[in-house]
Coordinates of C-alpha atoms and ligand atoms in Angstrom, one line a residue:
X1 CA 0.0 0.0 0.0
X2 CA 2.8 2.3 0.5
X3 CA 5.3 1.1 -2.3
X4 CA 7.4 3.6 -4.0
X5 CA 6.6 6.1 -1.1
X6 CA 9.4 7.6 1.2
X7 CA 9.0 8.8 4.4
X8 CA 10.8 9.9 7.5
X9 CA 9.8 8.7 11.0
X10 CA 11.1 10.9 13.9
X11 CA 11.6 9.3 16.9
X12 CA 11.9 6.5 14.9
X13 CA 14.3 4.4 17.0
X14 CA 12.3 3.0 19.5
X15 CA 8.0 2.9 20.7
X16 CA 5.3 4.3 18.2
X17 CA 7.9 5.2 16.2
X18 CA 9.8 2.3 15.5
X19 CA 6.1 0.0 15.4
X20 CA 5.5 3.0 12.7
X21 CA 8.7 2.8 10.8
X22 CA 8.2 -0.8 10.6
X23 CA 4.8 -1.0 9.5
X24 CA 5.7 1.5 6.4
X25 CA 8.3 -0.7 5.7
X26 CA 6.2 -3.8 5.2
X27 CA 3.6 -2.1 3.2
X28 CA 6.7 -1.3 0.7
X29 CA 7.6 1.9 2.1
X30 CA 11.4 3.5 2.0
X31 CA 11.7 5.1 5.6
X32 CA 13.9 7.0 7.1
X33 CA 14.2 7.3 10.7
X34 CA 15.4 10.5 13.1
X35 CA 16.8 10.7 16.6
X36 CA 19.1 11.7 19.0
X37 CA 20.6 9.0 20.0
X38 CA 23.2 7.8 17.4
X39 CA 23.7 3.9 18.9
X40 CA 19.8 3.2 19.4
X41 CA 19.0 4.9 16.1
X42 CA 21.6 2.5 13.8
X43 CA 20.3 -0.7 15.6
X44 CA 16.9 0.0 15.1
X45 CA 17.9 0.9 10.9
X46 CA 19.5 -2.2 11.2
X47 CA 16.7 -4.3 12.4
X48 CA 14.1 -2.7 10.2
X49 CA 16.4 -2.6 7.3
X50 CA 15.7 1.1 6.7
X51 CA 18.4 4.3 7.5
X52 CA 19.1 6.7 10.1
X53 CA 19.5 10.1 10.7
X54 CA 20.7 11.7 13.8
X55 CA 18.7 14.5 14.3
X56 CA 16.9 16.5 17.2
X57 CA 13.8 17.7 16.2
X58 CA 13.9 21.0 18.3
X59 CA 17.0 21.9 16.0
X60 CA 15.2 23.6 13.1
X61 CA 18.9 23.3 10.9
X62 CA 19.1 19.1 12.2
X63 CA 15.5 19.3 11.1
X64 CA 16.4 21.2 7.6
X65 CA 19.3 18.6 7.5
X66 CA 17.6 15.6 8.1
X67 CA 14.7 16.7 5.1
X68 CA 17.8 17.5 2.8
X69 CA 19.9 14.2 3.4
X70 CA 16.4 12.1 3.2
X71 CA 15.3 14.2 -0.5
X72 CA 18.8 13.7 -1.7
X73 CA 19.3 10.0 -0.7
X74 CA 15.6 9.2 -1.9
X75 CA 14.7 12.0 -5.0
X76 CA 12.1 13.0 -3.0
X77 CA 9.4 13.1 0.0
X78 CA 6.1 11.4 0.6
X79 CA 5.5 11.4 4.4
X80 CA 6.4 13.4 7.4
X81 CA 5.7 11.4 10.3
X82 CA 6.2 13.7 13.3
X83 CA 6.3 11.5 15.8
X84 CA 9.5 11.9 18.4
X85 CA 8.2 13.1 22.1
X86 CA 8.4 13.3 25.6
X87 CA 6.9 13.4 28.4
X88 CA 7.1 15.4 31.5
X89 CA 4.6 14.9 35.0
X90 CA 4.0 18.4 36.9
X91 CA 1.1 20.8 37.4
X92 CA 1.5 24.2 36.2
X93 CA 3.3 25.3 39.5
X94 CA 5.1 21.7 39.9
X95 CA 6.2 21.8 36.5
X96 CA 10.1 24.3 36.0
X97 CA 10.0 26.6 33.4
X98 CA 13.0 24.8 32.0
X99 CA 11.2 21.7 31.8
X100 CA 8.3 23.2 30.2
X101 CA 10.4 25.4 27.2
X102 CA 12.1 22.0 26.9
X103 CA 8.8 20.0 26.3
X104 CA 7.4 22.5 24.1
X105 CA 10.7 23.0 21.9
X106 CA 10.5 19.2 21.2
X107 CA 6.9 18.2 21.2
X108 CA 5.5 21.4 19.8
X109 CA 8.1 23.2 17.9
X110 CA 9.7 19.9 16.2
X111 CA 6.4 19.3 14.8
X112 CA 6.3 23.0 13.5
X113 CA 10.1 22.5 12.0
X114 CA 9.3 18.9 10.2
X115 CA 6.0 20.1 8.8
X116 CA 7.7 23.5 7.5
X117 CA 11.2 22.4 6.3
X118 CA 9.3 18.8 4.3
X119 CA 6.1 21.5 3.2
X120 CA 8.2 22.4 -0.3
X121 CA 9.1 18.5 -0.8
X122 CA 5.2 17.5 0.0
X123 CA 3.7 20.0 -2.1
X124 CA 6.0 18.4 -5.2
X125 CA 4.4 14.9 -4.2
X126 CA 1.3 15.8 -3.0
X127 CA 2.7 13.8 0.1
X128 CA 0.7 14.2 3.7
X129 CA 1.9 14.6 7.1
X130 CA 0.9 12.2 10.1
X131 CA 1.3 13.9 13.4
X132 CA 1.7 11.7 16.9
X133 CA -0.4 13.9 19.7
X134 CA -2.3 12.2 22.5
X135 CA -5.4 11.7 23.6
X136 CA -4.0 14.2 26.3
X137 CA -4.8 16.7 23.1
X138 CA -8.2 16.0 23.1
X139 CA -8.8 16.0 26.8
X140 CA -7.1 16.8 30.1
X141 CA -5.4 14.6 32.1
X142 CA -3.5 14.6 35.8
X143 CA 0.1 15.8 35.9
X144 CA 0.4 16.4 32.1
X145 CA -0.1 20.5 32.3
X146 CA 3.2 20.7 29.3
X147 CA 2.4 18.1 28.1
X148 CA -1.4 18.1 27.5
X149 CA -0.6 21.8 26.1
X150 CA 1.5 21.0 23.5
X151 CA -0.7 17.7 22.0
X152 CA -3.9 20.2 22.2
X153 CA -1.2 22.7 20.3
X154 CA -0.2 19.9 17.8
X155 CA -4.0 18.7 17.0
X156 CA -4.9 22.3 16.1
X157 CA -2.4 22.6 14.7
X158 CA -2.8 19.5 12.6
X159 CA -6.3 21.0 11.7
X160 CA -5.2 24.8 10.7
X161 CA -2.2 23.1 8.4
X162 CA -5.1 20.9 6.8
X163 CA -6.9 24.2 5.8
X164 CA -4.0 25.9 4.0
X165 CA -2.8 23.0 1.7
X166 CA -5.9 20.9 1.2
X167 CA -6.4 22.5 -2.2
X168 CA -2.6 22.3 -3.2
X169 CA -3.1 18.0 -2.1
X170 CA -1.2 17.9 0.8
X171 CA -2.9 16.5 3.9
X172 CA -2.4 16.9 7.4
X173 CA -3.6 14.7 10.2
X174 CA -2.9 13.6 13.8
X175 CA -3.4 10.2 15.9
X176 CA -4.4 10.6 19.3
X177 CA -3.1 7.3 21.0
X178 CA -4.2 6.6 24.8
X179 CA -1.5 4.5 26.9
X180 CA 0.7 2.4 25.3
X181 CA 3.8 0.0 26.2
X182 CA 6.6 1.8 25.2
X183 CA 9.6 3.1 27.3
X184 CA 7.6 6.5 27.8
X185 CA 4.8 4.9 29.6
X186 CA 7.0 2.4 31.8
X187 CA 7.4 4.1 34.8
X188 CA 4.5 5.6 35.2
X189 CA 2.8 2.7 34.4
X190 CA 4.6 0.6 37.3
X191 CA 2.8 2.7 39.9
X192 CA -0.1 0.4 40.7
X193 CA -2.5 3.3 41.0
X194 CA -1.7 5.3 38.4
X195 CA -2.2 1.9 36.0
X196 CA -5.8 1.4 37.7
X197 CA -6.7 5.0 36.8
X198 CA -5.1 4.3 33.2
X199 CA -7.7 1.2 32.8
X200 CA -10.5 3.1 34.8
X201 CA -10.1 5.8 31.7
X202 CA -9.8 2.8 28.9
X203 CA -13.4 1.0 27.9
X204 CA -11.4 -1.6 26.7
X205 CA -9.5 -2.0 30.1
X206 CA -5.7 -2.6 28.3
X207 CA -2.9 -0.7 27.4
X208 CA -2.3 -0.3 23.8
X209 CA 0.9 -2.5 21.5
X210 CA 2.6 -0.1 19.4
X211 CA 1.4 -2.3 16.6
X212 CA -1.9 -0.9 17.2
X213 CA -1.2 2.8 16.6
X214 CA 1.0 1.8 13.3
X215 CA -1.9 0.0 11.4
X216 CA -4.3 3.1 11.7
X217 CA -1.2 5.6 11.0
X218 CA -0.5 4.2 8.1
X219 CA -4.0 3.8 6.8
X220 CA -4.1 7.6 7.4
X221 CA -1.0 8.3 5.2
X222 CA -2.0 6.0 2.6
X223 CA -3.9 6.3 -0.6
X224 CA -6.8 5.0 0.7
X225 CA -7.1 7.9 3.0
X226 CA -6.8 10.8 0.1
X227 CA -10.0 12.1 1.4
X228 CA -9.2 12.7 5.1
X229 CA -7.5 15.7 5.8
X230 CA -7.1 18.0 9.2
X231 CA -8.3 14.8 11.2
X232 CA -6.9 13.7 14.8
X233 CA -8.0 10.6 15.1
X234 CA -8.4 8.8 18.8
X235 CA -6.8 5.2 19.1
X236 CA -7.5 5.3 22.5
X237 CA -9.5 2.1 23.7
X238 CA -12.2 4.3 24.1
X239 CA -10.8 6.8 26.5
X240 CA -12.4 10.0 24.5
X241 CA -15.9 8.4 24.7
X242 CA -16.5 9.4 27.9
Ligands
NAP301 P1 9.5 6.5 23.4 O1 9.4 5.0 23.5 O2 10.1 7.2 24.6 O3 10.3 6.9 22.1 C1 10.5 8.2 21.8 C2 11.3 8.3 20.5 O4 11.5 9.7 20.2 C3 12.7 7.7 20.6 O5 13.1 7.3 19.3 C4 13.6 8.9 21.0 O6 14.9 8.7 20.7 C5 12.9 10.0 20.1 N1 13.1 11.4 20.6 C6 12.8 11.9 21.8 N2 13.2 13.2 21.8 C7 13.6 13.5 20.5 C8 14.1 14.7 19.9 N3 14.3 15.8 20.6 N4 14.5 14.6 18.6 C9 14.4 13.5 17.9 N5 14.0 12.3 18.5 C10 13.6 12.4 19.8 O7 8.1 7.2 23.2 P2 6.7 6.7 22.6 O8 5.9 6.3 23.7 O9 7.0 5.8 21.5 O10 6.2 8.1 22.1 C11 6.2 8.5 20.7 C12 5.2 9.6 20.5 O11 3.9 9.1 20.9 C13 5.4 10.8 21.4 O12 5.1 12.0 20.6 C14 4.4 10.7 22.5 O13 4.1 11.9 23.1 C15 3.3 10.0 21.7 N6 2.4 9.3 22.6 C16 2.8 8.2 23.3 C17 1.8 7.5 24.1 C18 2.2 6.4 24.9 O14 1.4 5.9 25.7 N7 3.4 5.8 24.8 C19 0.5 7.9 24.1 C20 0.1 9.0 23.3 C21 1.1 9.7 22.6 P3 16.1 9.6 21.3 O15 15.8 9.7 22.8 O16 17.3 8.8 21.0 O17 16.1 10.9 20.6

Protein backbone atom coordinates (compact mmCIF):
# COMPACT_ATOMS: atom_id res chain seq x y z
CA UNK A 1 0.00 0.00 0.00
CA UNK A 2 2.81 2.30 0.47
CA UNK A 3 5.26 1.12 -2.33
CA UNK A 4 7.44 3.63 -4.00
CA UNK A 5 6.59 6.10 -1.09
CA UNK A 6 9.41 7.57 1.15
CA UNK A 7 9.04 8.77 4.43
CA UNK A 8 10.76 9.91 7.53
CA UNK A 9 9.79 8.70 10.96
CA UNK A 10 11.08 10.90 13.94
CA UNK A 11 11.60 9.29 16.88
CA UNK A 12 11.91 6.53 14.93
CA UNK A 13 14.27 4.35 16.99
CA UNK A 14 12.33 2.95 19.53
CA UNK A 15 8.03 2.93 20.70
CA UNK A 16 5.34 4.25 18.18
CA UNK A 17 7.95 5.23 16.15
CA UNK A 18 9.76 2.26 15.50
CA UNK A 19 6.13 0.01 15.42
CA UNK A 20 5.51 2.98 12.67
CA UNK A 21 8.70 2.79 10.78
CA UNK A 22 8.25 -0.75 10.63
CA UNK A 23 4.76 -1.04 9.52
CA UNK A 24 5.74 1.52 6.37
CA UNK A 25 8.34 -0.67 5.70
CA UNK A 26 6.21 -3.81 5.24
CA UNK A 27 3.65 -2.14 3.17
CA UNK A 28 6.68 -1.31 0.72
CA UNK A 29 7.57 1.93 2.07
CA UNK A 30 11.37 3.47 2.02
CA UNK A 31 11.71 5.07 5.63
CA UNK A 32 13.87 7.00 7.12
CA UNK A 33 14.20 7.29 10.75
CA UNK A 34 15.42 10.54 13.06
CA UNK A 35 16.81 10.71 16.59
CA UNK A 36 19.08 11.73 19.01
CA UNK A 37 20.58 9.00 19.99
CA UNK A 38 23.18 7.78 17.38
CA UNK A 39 23.71 3.93 18.87
CA UNK A 40 19.85 3.21 19.41
CA UNK A 41 19.01 4.87 16.13
CA UNK A 42 21.60 2.54 13.83
CA UNK A 43 20.28 -0.73 15.63
CA UNK A 44 16.92 0.05 15.08
CA UNK A 45 17.94 0.86 10.95
CA UNK A 46 19.47 -2.15 11.22
CA UNK A 47 16.73 -4.26 12.41
CA UNK A 48 14.11 -2.67 10.21
CA UNK A 49 16.41 -2.59 7.25
CA UNK A 50 15.68 1.05 6.71
CA UNK A 51 18.36 4.32 7.47
CA UNK A 52 19.14 6.66 10.09
CA UNK A 53 19.54 10.15 10.69
CA UNK A 54 20.72 11.74 13.79
CA UNK A 55 18.69 14.52 14.26
CA UNK A 56 16.94 16.50 17.20
CA UNK A 57 13.78 17.70 16.24
CA UNK A 58 13.86 20.97 18.28
CA UNK A 59 17.04 21.93 16.02
CA UNK A 60 15.19 23.64 13.11
CA UNK A 61 18.92 23.31 10.91
CA UNK A 62 19.14 19.10 12.25
CA UNK A 63 15.51 19.30 11.06
CA UNK A 64 16.37 21.19 7.64
CA UNK A 65 19.33 18.56 7.50
CA UNK A 66 17.63 15.64 8.13
CA UNK A 67 14.67 16.73 5.08
CA UNK A 68 17.77 17.47 2.82
CA UNK A 69 19.88 14.18 3.43
CA UNK A 70 16.42 12.08 3.18
CA UNK A 71 15.30 14.19 -0.45
CA UNK A 72 18.81 13.70 -1.66
CA UNK A 73 19.35 10.00 -0.70
CA UNK A 74 15.65 9.16 -1.89
CA UNK A 75 14.72 12.04 -4.96
CA UNK A 76 12.11 12.96 -3.03
CA UNK A 77 9.35 13.14 -0.04
CA UNK A 78 6.15 11.42 0.57
CA UNK A 79 5.48 11.39 4.36
CA UNK A 80 6.35 13.37 7.39
CA UNK A 81 5.67 11.38 10.29
CA UNK A 82 6.16 13.70 13.31
CA UNK A 83 6.30 11.52 15.82
CA UNK A 84 9.51 11.88 18.41
CA UNK A 85 8.19 13.15 22.05
CA UNK A 86 8.35 13.26 25.64
CA UNK A 87 6.91 13.44 28.41
CA UNK A 88 7.07 15.36 31.52
CA UNK A 89 4.57 14.88 35.05
CA UNK A 90 4.01 18.36 36.94
CA UNK A 91 1.06 20.76 37.45
CA UNK A 92 1.46 24.18 36.24
CA UNK A 93 3.26 25.29 39.47
CA UNK A 94 5.09 21.69 39.91
CA UNK A 95 6.24 21.83 36.50
CA UNK A 96 10.11 24.30 35.97
CA UNK A 97 9.98 26.60 33.45
CA UNK A 98 12.98 24.83 32.02
CA UNK A 99 11.24 21.66 31.81
CA UNK A 100 8.29 23.22 30.20
CA UNK A 101 10.44 25.36 27.23
CA UNK A 102 12.11 22.00 26.92
CA UNK A 103 8.78 20.00 26.29
CA UNK A 104 7.35 22.52 24.09
CA UNK A 105 10.69 22.98 21.89
CA UNK A 106 10.49 19.16 21.22
CA UNK A 107 6.88 18.16 21.19
CA UNK A 108 5.52 21.38 19.83
CA UNK A 109 8.14 23.22 17.92
CA UNK A 110 9.72 19.95 16.23
CA UNK A 111 6.36 19.27 14.80
CA UNK A 112 6.32 23.01 13.53
CA UNK A 113 10.08 22.49 11.99
CA UNK A 114 9.35 18.93 10.21
CA UNK A 115 6.03 20.09 8.77
CA UNK A 116 7.70 23.55 7.50
CA UNK A 117 11.15 22.43 6.26
CA UNK A 118 9.32 18.76 4.33
CA UNK A 119 6.09 21.48 3.20
CA UNK A 120 8.16 22.38 -0.27
CA UNK A 121 9.09 18.49 -0.83
CA UNK A 122 5.18 17.47 -0.03
CA UNK A 123 3.68 19.96 -2.12
CA UNK A 124 6.05 18.36 -5.19
CA UNK A 125 4.42 14.88 -4.22
CA UNK A 126 1.27 15.82 -3.00
CA UNK A 127 2.71 13.79 0.08
CA UNK A 128 0.74 14.24 3.71
CA UNK A 129 1.86 14.62 7.09
CA UNK A 130 0.91 12.21 10.06
CA UNK A 131 1.29 13.88 13.45
CA UNK A 132 1.66 11.68 16.91
CA UNK A 133 -0.38 13.93 19.73
CA UNK A 134 -2.29 12.23 22.51
CA UNK A 135 -5.40 11.71 23.64
CA UNK A 136 -4.01 14.17 26.28
CA UNK A 137 -4.77 16.67 23.11
CA UNK A 138 -8.20 15.96 23.06
CA UNK A 139 -8.83 15.97 26.77
CA UNK A 140 -7.07 16.83 30.12
CA UNK A 141 -5.35 14.55 32.05
CA UNK A 142 -3.48 14.64 35.82
CA UNK A 143 0.07 15.81 35.86
CA UNK A 144 0.41 16.41 32.13
CA UNK A 145 -0.13 20.50 32.29
CA UNK A 146 3.24 20.75 29.32
CA UNK A 147 2.38 18.06 28.07
CA UNK A 148 -1.42 18.11 27.45
CA UNK A 149 -0.63 21.82 26.07
CA UNK A 150 1.54 20.98 23.52
CA UNK A 151 -0.66 17.70 21.97
CA UNK A 152 -3.88 20.16 22.20
CA UNK A 153 -1.23 22.71 20.29
CA UNK A 154 -0.24 19.92 17.82
CA UNK A 155 -4.04 18.72 16.98
CA UNK A 156 -4.90 22.29 16.11
CA UNK A 157 -2.38 22.61 14.66
CA UNK A 158 -2.77 19.51 12.62
CA UNK A 159 -6.30 20.95 11.74
CA UNK A 160 -5.24 24.75 10.69
CA UNK A 161 -2.17 23.07 8.37
CA UNK A 162 -5.09 20.89 6.82
CA UNK A 163 -6.87 24.21 5.77
CA UNK A 164 -3.97 25.90 3.98
CA UNK A 165 -2.76 22.99 1.73
CA UNK A 166 -5.88 20.90 1.20
CA UNK A 167 -6.37 22.53 -2.17
CA UNK A 168 -2.60 22.32 -3.17
CA UNK A 169 -3.09 17.98 -2.13
CA UNK A 170 -1.19 17.86 0.82
CA UNK A 171 -2.85 16.50 3.85
CA UNK A 172 -2.43 16.90 7.40
CA UNK A 173 -3.58 14.68 10.24
CA UNK A 174 -2.92 13.64 13.78
CA UNK A 175 -3.40 10.17 15.87
CA UNK A 176 -4.43 10.60 19.34
CA UNK A 177 -3.08 7.28 20.95
CA UNK A 178 -4.16 6.65 24.75
CA UNK A 179 -1.50 4.53 26.88
CA UNK A 180 0.68 2.45 25.27
CA UNK A 181 3.77 0.04 26.17
CA UNK A 182 6.63 1.75 25.17
CA UNK A 183 9.65 3.06 27.30
CA UNK A 184 7.58 6.48 27.82
CA UNK A 185 4.83 4.94 29.62
CA UNK A 186 6.96 2.37 31.79
CA UNK A 187 7.37 4.12 34.77
CA UNK A 188 4.45 5.59 35.20
CA UNK A 189 2.81 2.68 34.38
CA UNK A 190 4.63 0.60 37.30
CA UNK A 191 2.76 2.69 39.87
CA UNK A 192 -0.13 0.44 40.73
CA UNK A 193 -2.46 3.33 40.98
CA UNK A 194 -1.71 5.31 38.41
CA UNK A 195 -2.17 1.88 36.04
CA UNK A 196 -5.82 1.41 37.74
CA UNK A 197 -6.67 4.99 36.80
CA UNK A 198 -5.08 4.29 33.16
CA UNK A 199 -7.68 1.22 32.83
CA UNK A 200 -10.50 3.06 34.81
CA UNK A 201 -10.12 5.79 31.70
CA UNK A 202 -9.76 2.77 28.91
CA UNK A 203 -13.42 1.04 27.95
CA UNK A 204 -11.39 -1.63 26.69
CA UNK A 205 -9.51 -2.04 30.13
CA UNK A 206 -5.66 -2.59 28.28
CA UNK A 207 -2.92 -0.67 27.44
CA UNK A 208 -2.27 -0.30 23.84
CA UNK A 209 0.91 -2.46 21.49
CA UNK A 210 2.63 -0.14 19.42
CA UNK A 211 1.35 -2.25 16.56
CA UNK A 212 -1.95 -0.95 17.24
CA UNK A 213 -1.22 2.85 16.60
CA UNK A 214 0.98 1.81 13.34
CA UNK A 215 -1.94 0.02 11.44
CA UNK A 216 -4.28 3.07 11.73
CA UNK A 217 -1.22 5.58 10.97
CA UNK A 218 -0.54 4.17 8.10
CA UNK A 219 -3.95 3.84 6.83
CA UNK A 220 -4.08 7.61 7.41
CA UNK A 221 -1.02 8.32 5.20
CA UNK A 222 -2.01 6.02 2.63
CA UNK A 223 -3.88 6.30 -0.55
CA UNK A 224 -6.76 4.96 0.70
CA UNK A 225 -7.08 7.93 3.04
CA UNK A 226 -6.85 10.75 0.09
CA UNK A 227 -9.99 12.11 1.42
CA UNK A 228 -9.22 12.74 5.05
CA UNK A 229 -7.52 15.75 5.81
CA UNK A 230 -7.13 18.04 9.20
CA UNK A 231 -8.32 14.79 11.24
CA UNK A 232 -6.91 13.72 14.83
CA UNK A 233 -8.02 10.58 15.09
CA UNK A 234 -8.39 8.77 18.77
CA UNK A 235 -6.81 5.25 19.13
CA UNK A 236 -7.50 5.27 22.55
CA UNK A 237 -9.48 2.09 23.68
CA UNK A 238 -12.15 4.31 24.14
CA UNK A 239 -10.83 6.79 26.52
CA UNK A 240 -12.42 10.05 24.53
CA UNK A 241 -15.88 8.42 24.73
CA UNK A 242 -16.53 9.44 27.95
P1 LIG B 1 9.52 6.51 23.41
O1 LIG B 1 9.37 5.04 23.45
O2 LIG B 1 10.14 7.21 24.58
O3 LIG B 1 10.31 6.90 22.07
C1 LIG B 1 10.55 8.23 21.78
C2 LIG B 1 11.32 8.33 20.50
O4 LIG B 1 11.49 9.73 20.20
C3 LIG B 1 12.71 7.75 20.58
O5 LIG B 1 13.08 7.29 19.30
C4 LIG B 1 13.56 8.94 20.98
O6 LIG B 1 14.93 8.72 20.65
C5 LIG B 1 12.89 10.02 20.13
N1 LIG B 1 13.09 11.40 20.57
C6 LIG B 1 12.84 11.95 21.77
N2 LIG B 1 13.17 13.23 21.78
C7 LIG B 1 13.63 13.52 20.54
C8 LIG B 1 14.13 14.69 19.92
N3 LIG B 1 14.27 15.84 20.59
N4 LIG B 1 14.50 14.63 18.62
C9 LIG B 1 14.41 13.46 17.93
N5 LIG B 1 13.95 12.33 18.46
C10 LIG B 1 13.57 12.37 19.76
O7 LIG B 1 8.12 7.25 23.23
P2 LIG B 1 6.73 6.73 22.61
O8 LIG B 1 5.88 6.32 23.73
O9 LIG B 1 6.98 5.82 21.49
O10 LIG B 1 6.16 8.12 22.08
C11 LIG B 1 6.20 8.49 20.72
C12 LIG B 1 5.20 9.60 20.50
O11 LIG B 1 3.90 9.13 20.85
C13 LIG B 1 5.45 10.84 21.36
O12 LIG B 1 5.15 11.99 20.63
C14 LIG B 1 4.45 10.66 22.50
O13 LIG B 1 4.10 11.88 23.08
C15 LIG B 1 3.30 10.03 21.74
N6 LIG B 1 2.35 9.29 22.59
C16 LIG B 1 2.79 8.23 23.35
C17 LIG B 1 1.85 7.54 24.11
C18 LIG B 1 2.24 6.37 24.94
O14 LIG B 1 1.40 5.91 25.74
N7 LIG B 1 3.42 5.81 24.82
C19 LIG B 1 0.51 7.93 24.11
C20 LIG B 1 0.12 9.02 23.33
C21 LIG B 1 1.06 9.67 22.55
P3 LIG B 1 16.10 9.59 21.32
O15 LIG B 1 15.78 9.71 22.78
O16 LIG B 1 17.34 8.82 21.02
O17 LIG B 1 16.08 10.91 20.65
Amino acid sequence: MLSGKTAIVTGGSAGIGKAIAAEFIDQGASVVIASRTKETGKKTANELGCSFVQCDVSSYEAVESLVEQTVDEHGGLDILVNNAGIGITGTVESTTLEDWHKLMEINLNGVVYGTRVAMPHLLESSGNVLNVASVFGLVGGPQAAAYATAKGAVVNFTRTTAVDYAEEGVRVNSICPGFVTTEMTKSGLEDESFYEFVLNQTPINRIAKPEEIAEPAAFLVSEKASYITGVNLPIDGGWTTH
